[in-house]
Short mmCIF file of C-alpha atoms in Angstrom, two decimals:
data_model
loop_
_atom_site.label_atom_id
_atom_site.label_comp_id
_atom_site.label_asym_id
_atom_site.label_seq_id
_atom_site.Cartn_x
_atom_site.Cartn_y
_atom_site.Cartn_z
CA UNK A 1 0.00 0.00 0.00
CA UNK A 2 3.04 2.65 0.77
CA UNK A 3 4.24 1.51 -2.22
CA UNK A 4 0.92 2.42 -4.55
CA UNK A 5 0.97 5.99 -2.42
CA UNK A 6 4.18 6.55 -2.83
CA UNK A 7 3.72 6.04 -6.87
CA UNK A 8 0.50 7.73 -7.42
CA UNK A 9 2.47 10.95 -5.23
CA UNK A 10 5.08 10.99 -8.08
CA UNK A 11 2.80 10.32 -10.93
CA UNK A 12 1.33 13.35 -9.48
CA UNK A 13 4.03 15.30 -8.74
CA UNK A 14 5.04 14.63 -12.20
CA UNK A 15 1.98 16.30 -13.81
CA UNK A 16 1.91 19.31 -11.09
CA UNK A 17 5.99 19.90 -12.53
CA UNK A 18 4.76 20.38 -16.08
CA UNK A 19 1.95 22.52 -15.04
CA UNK A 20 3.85 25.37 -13.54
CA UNK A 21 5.66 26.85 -16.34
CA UNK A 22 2.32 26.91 -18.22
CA UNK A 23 0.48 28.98 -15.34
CA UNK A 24 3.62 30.58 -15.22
CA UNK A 25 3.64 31.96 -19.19
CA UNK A 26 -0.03 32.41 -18.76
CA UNK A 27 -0.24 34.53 -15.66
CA UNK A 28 2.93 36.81 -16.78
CA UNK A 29 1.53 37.60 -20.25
CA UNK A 30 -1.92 38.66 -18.72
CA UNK A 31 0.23 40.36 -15.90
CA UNK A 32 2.15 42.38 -18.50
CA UNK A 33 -1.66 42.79 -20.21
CA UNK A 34 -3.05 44.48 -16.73
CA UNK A 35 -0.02 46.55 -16.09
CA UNK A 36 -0.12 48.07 -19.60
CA UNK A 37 -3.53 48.69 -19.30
CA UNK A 38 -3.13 50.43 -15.74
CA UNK A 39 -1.25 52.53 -17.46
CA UNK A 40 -4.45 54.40 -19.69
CA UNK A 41 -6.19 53.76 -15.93
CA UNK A 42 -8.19 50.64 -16.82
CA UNK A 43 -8.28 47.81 -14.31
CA UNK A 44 -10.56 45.62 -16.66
CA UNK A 45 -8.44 45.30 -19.72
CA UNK A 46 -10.00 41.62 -19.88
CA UNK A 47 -13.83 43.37 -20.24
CA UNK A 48 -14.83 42.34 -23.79
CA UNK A 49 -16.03 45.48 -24.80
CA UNK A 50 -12.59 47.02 -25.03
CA UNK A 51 -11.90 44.06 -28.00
CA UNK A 52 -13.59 47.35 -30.04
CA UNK A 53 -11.61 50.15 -28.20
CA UNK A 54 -10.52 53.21 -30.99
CA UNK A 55 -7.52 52.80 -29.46
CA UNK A 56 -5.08 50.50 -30.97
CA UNK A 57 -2.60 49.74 -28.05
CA UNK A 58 -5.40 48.93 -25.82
CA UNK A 59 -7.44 46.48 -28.22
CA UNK A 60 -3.72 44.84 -28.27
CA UNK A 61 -3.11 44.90 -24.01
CA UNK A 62 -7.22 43.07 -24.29
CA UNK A 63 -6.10 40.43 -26.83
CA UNK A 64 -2.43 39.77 -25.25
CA UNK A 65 -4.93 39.36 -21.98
CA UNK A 66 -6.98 36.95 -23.90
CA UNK A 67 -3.77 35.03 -25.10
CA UNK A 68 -2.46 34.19 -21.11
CA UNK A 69 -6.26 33.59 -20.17
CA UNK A 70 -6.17 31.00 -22.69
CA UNK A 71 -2.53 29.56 -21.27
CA UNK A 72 -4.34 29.37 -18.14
CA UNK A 73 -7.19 27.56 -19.49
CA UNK A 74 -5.06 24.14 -20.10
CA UNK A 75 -3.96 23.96 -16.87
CA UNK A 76 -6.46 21.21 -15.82
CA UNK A 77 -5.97 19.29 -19.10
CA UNK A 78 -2.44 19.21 -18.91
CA UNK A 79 -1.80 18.32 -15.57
CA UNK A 80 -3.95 15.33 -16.45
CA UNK A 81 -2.54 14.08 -19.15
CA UNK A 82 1.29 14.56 -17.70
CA UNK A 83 -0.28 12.33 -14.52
CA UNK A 84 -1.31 9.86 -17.41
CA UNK A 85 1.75 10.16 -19.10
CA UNK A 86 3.52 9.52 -15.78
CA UNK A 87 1.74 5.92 -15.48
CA UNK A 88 1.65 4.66 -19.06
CA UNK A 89 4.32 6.80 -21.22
CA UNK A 90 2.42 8.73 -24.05
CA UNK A 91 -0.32 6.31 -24.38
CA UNK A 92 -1.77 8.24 -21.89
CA UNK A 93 -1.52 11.96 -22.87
CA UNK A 94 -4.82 11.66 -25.61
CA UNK A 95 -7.34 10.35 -22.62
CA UNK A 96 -5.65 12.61 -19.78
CA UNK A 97 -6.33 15.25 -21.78
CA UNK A 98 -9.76 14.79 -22.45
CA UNK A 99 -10.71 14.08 -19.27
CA UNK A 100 -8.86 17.20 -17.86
CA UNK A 101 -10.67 19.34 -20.63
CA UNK A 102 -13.98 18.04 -19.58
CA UNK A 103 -13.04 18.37 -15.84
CA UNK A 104 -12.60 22.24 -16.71
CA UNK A 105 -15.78 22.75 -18.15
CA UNK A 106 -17.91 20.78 -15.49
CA UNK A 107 -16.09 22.89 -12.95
CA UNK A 108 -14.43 20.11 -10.94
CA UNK A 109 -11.57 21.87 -9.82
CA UNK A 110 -7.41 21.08 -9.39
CA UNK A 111 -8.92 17.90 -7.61
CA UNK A 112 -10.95 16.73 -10.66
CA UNK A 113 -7.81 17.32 -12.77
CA UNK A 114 -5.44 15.00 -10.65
CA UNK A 115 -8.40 12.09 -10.28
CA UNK A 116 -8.93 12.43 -14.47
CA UNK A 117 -5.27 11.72 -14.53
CA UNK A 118 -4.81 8.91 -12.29
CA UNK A 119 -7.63 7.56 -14.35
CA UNK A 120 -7.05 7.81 -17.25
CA UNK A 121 -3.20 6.27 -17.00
CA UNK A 122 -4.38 3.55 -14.97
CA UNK A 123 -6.60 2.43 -17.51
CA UNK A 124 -4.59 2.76 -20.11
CA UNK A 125 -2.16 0.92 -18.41
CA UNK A 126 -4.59 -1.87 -17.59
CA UNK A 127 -5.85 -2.26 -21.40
CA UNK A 128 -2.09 -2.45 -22.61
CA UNK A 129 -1.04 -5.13 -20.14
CA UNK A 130 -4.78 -7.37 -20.23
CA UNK A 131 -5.66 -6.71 -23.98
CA UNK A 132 -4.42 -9.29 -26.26
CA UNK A 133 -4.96 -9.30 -29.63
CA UNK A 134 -3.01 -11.61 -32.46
CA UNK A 135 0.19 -10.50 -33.76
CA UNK A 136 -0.80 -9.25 -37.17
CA UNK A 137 -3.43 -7.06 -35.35
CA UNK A 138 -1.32 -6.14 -32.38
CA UNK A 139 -0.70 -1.96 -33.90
CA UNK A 140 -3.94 -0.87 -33.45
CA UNK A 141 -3.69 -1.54 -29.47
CA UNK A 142 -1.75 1.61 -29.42
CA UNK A 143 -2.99 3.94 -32.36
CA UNK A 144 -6.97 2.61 -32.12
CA UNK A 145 -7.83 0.56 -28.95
CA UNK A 146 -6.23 2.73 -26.31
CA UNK A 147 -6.76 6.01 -27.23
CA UNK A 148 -10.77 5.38 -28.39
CA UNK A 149 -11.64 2.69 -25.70
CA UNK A 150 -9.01 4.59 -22.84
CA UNK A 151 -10.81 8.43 -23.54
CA UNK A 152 -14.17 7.06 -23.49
CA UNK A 153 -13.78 5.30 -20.42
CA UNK A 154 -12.20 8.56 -18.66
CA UNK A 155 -14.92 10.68 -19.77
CA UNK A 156 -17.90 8.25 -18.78
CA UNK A 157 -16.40 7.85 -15.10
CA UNK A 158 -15.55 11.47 -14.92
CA UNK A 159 -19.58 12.44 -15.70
CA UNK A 160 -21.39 9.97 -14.40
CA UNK A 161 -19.10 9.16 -11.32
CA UNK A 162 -16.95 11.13 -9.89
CA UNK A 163 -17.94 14.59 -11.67
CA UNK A 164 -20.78 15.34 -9.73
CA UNK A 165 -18.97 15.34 -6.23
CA UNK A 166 -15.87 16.89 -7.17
CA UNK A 167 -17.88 20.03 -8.46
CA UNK A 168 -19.88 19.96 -5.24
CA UNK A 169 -16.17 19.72 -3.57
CA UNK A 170 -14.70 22.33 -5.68
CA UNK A 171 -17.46 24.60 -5.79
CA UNK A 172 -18.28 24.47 -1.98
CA UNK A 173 -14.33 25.29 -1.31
CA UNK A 174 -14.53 28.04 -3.64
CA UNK A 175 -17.69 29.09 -1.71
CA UNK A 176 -15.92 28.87 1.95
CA UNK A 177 -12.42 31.04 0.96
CA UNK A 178 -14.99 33.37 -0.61
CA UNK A 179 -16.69 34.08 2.08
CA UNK A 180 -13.77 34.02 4.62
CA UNK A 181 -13.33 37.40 6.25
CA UNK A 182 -11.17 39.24 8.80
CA UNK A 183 -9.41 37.05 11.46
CA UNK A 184 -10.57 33.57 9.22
CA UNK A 185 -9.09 34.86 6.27
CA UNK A 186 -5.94 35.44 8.12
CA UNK A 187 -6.30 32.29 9.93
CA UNK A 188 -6.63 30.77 6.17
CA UNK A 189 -3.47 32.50 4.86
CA UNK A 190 -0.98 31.50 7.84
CA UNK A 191 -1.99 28.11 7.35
CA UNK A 192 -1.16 28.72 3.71
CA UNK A 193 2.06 30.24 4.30
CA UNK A 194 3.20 27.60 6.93
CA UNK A 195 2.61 24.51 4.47
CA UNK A 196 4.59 26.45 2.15
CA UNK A 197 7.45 26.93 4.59
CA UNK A 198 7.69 23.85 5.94
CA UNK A 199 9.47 21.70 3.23
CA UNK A 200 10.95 24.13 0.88
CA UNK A 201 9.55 22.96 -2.17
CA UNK A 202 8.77 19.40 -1.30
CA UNK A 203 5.22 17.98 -1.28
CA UNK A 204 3.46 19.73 1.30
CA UNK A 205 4.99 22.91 -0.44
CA UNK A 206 3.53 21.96 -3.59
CA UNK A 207 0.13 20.95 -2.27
CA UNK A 208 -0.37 24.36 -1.04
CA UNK A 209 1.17 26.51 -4.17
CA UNK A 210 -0.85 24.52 -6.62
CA UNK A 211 -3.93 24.58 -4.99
CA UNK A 212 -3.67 28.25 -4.59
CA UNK A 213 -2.85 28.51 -8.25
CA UNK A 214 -5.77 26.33 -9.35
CA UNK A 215 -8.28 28.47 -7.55
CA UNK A 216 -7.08 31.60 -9.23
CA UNK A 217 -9.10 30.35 -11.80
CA UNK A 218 -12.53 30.61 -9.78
CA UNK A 219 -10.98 33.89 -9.05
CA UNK A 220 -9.95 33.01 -5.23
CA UNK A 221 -6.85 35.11 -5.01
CA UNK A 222 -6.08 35.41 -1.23
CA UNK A 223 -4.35 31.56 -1.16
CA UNK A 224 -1.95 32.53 -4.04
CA UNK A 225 -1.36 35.61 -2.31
CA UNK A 226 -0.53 33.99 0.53
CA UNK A 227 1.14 31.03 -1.36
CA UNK A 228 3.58 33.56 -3.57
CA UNK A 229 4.73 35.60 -0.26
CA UNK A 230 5.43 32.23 1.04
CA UNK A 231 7.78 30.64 -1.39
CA UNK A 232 10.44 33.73 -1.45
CA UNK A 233 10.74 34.35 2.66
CA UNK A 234 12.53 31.12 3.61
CA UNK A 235 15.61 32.15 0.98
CA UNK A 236 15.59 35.60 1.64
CA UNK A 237 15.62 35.44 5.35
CA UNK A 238 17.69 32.63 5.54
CA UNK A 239 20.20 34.68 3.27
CA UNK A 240 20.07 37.60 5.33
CA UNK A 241 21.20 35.92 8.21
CA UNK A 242 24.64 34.70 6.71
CA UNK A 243 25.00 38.29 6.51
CA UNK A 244 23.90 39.67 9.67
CA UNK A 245 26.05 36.59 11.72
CA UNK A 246 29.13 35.88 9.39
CA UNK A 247 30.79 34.37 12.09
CA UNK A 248 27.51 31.79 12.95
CA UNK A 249 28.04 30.18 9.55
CA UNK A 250 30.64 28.75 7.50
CA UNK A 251 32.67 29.14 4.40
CA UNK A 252 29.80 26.97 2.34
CA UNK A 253 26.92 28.09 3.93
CA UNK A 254 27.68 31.85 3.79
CA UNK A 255 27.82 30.98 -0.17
CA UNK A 256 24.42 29.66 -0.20
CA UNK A 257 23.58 32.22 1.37
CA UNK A 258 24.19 35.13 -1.59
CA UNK A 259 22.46 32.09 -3.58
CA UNK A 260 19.43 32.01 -1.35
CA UNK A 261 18.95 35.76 -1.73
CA UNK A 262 19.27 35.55 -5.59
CA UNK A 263 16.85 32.74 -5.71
CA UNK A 264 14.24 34.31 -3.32
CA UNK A 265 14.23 37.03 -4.96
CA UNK A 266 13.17 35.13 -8.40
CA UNK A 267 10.56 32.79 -6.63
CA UNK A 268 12.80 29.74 -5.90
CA UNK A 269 12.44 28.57 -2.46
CA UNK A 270 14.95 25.51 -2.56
CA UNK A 271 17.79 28.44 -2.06
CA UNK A 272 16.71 27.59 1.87
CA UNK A 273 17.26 23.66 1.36
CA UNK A 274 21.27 24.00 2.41
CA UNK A 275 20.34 25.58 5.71
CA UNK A 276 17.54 22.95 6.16
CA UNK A 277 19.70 20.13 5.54
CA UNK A 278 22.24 21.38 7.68
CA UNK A 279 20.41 22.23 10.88
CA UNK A 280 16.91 20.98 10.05
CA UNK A 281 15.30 21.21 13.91
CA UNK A 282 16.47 25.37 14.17
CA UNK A 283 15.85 26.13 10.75
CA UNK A 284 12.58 24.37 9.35
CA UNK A 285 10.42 26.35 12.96
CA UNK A 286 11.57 29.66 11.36
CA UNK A 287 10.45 29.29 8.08
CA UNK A 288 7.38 27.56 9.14
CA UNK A 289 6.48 30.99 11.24
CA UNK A 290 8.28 33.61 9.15
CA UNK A 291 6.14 32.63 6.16
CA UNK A 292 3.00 32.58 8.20
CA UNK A 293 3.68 36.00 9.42
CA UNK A 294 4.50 37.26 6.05
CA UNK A 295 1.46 35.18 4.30
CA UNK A 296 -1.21 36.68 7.66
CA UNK A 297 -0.06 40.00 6.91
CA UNK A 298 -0.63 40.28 3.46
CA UNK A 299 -3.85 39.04 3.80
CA UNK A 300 -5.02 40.65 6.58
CA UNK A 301 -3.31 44.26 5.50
CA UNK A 302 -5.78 43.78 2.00
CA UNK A 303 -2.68 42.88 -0.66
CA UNK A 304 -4.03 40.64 -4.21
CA UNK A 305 -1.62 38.81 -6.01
CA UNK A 306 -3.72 38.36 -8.81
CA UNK A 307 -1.12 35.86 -10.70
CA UNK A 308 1.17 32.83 -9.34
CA UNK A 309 4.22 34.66 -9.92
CA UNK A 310 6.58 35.50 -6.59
CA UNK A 311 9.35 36.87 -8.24
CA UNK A 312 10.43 40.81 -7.55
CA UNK A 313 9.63 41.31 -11.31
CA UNK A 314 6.23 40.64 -9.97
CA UNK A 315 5.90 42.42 -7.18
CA UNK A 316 4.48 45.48 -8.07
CA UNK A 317 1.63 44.19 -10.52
CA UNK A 318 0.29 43.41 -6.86
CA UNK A 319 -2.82 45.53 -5.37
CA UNK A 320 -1.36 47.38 -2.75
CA UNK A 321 2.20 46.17 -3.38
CA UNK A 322 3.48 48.52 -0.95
CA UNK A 323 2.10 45.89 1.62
CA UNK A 324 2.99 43.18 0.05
CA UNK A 325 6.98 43.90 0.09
CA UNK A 326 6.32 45.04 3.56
CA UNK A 327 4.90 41.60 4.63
CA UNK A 328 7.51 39.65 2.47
CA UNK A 329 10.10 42.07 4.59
CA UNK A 330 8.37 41.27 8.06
CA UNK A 331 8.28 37.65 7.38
CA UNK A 332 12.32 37.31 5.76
CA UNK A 333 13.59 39.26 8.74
CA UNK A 334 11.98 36.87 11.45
CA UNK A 335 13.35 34.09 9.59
CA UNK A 336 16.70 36.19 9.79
CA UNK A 337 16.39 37.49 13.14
CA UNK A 338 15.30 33.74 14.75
CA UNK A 339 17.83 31.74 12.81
CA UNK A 340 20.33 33.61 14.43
CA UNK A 341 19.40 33.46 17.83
CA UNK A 342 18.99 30.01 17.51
CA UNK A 343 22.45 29.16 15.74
CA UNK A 344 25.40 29.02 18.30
CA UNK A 345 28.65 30.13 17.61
CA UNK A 346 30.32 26.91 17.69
CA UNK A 347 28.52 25.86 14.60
CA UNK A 348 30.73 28.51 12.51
CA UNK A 349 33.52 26.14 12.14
CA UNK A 350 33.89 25.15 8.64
CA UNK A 351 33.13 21.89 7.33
CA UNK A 352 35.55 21.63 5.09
CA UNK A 353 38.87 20.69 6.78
CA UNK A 354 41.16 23.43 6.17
CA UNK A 355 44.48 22.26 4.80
CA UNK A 356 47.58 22.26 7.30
CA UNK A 357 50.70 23.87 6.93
CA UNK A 358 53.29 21.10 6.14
CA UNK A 359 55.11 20.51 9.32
CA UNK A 360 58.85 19.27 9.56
CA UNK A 361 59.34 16.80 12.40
CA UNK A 362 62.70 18.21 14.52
CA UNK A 363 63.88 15.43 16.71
CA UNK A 364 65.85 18.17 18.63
CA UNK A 365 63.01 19.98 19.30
CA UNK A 366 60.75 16.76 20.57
CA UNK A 367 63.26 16.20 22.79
CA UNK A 368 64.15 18.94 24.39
#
């Protein structure tokens, strides 16, 4: 059984890695669409009726809108078919797509998207492996059989089976962040930004930052904000530090640490795996709290991240950016601040052994 979970986690993980540079190009090009259009002081450059704007530039900012919504759009079919692809190579990618398209448009949700996967390869994999057919027939298995027999068998389960409830699911979640408010919205986000600090880009990382990207979809936007302040406080903070206590870290680690700055500040928050590895029980409590703080106040202060980008070239297509730096700020200096105090000075020694002088052995000397 650890076995199948541990599996089905990779076939998933798998699917969720091809899906992020696609939100990725989608949500910049409709971020660089809504920043040009702020600029002639329109904040609904998406509204169809500027498609017929006199103005040429804007007609182009709505259509270059259009172009990342429609990036966006494949998100559920793709990280279907990648999970099918996972489990049965590319026999799987024509049925996992299918069933993630009709997932989208029955509003079943990021959830939806993973099961159409899983189903979809499995299947697949099961008519490969049971279906015999003789020799001078066998081609069609993978040009004919699969794909026809595979996709209708995805769609059927997805509509009559397990569509229904993972609408309800989806919908009802989108429903509850919706109508979260004040101190549960807050409540919401730290949670958020704590999953997201806690394993630096591992699983419960990922479960977090994806689900907050799915839902910006429904337009739910307070999990990615919370998600995208998350991911860059961990490397940041835990950068900072090597520079605030040289003398608390060594030769290696004070490297990583002008790396961990670097890659916090373009959205990548393995730059805080050295420190993790290194001193897991002092370091993994900070992040966990720093990016809470930094995700709560965010929230709570009234920042949107309207796109899953957590870069600093992102930063100020942000409502109320000012806020949102602040909180990313607040939440990297705890993680500075704490890491220190918690770090003794012994630990500054380097790990590398450094290389003695050579050393002549003078019998006169020993004996005297």
């Amino acid at each position: 059984m650890k076995k199948v979970l541990s599996e089905i986690k990779n076939h998933v993980l798998t699917g969720i890695s091809y899906m992020i540079p696609l939100v990725i190009a989608g949500a910049v090009i409709m971020a660089i669409s809504r920043v040009g259009g702020s600029l002639y002081g329109l904040t609904d450059i998406w509204d169809a009726k500027y498609a017929e704007s006199a103005n040429g530039l804007i007609r182009l900012l709505h259509s270059i809108d259009g172009f990342g919504g429609t990036a966006l759009g494949l998100m559920f079919p793709v990280i279907s078919a990648f999970i099918a692809y996972s489990i049965v190579d590319k026999l799987g990618i024509v049925p996992g797509l299918v069933g993630g398209m009709l997932v989208k448009d029955i509003n079943a949700g990021f959830l939806g998207a993973i099961a159409a996967g899983l189903i979809a390869g499995y299947i697949c994999l099961w008519i490969r492996n049971h279906v015999k057919l003789p020799q001078s027939m066998a081609s069609i298995v993978p040009v004919f059989l699969i794909p026809v027999l595979g996709t209708l068998s995805t769609v059927l389960i997805i509509n009559y089976i397990i569509g229904v409830p993972f609408a309800a699911l989806n919908i009802g979640l989108e429903n509850w962040l919706n109508s979260l408010s004040g101190g549960n919205q807050i409540i919401m986000a730290a949670v958020v930004g704590a999953m997201v600090g806690f394993d630096l880009g591992g699983p419960v990382n990922k479960a977090a930052v994806t689900t907050a990207m799915a839902l910006l979809t429904s337009q739910v936007y307070a999990p990615n904000t919370a998600a995208q302040v998350a991911i860059i406080i961990p490397p940041i903070g835990l950068g900072l530090a090597t520079v605030f206590a040289k003398k608390k870290y060594n030769t290696e680690l004070r490297e990583a640490g002008k790396s961990a700055i670097i890659m916090g500040l373009v959205g990548v928050s393995e730059g805080a795996i050295p420190f993790a590895v290194e001193s897991p029980l002092k370091v993994i409590p900070s992040t966990v709290i720093g990016s809470a703080i930094g995700s709560a106040m965010a929230v709570g202060l009234g920042a949107v991240n309207q796109a899953p980008i957590s870069g600093f070239y992102g930063w100020f297509t942000v409502e109320k950016w000012p806020i949102y730096v602040l909180s990313i700020a607040t939440g990297a200096l705890f993680v500075a601040i704490s890491s220190v105090l918690l770090r003794k000075n012994d630990q500054g020694i380097d790990l590398n052994p450094i290389e003695e002088e050579e050393y002549t052995f003078d019998e006169a000397e020993w004996e005297s």
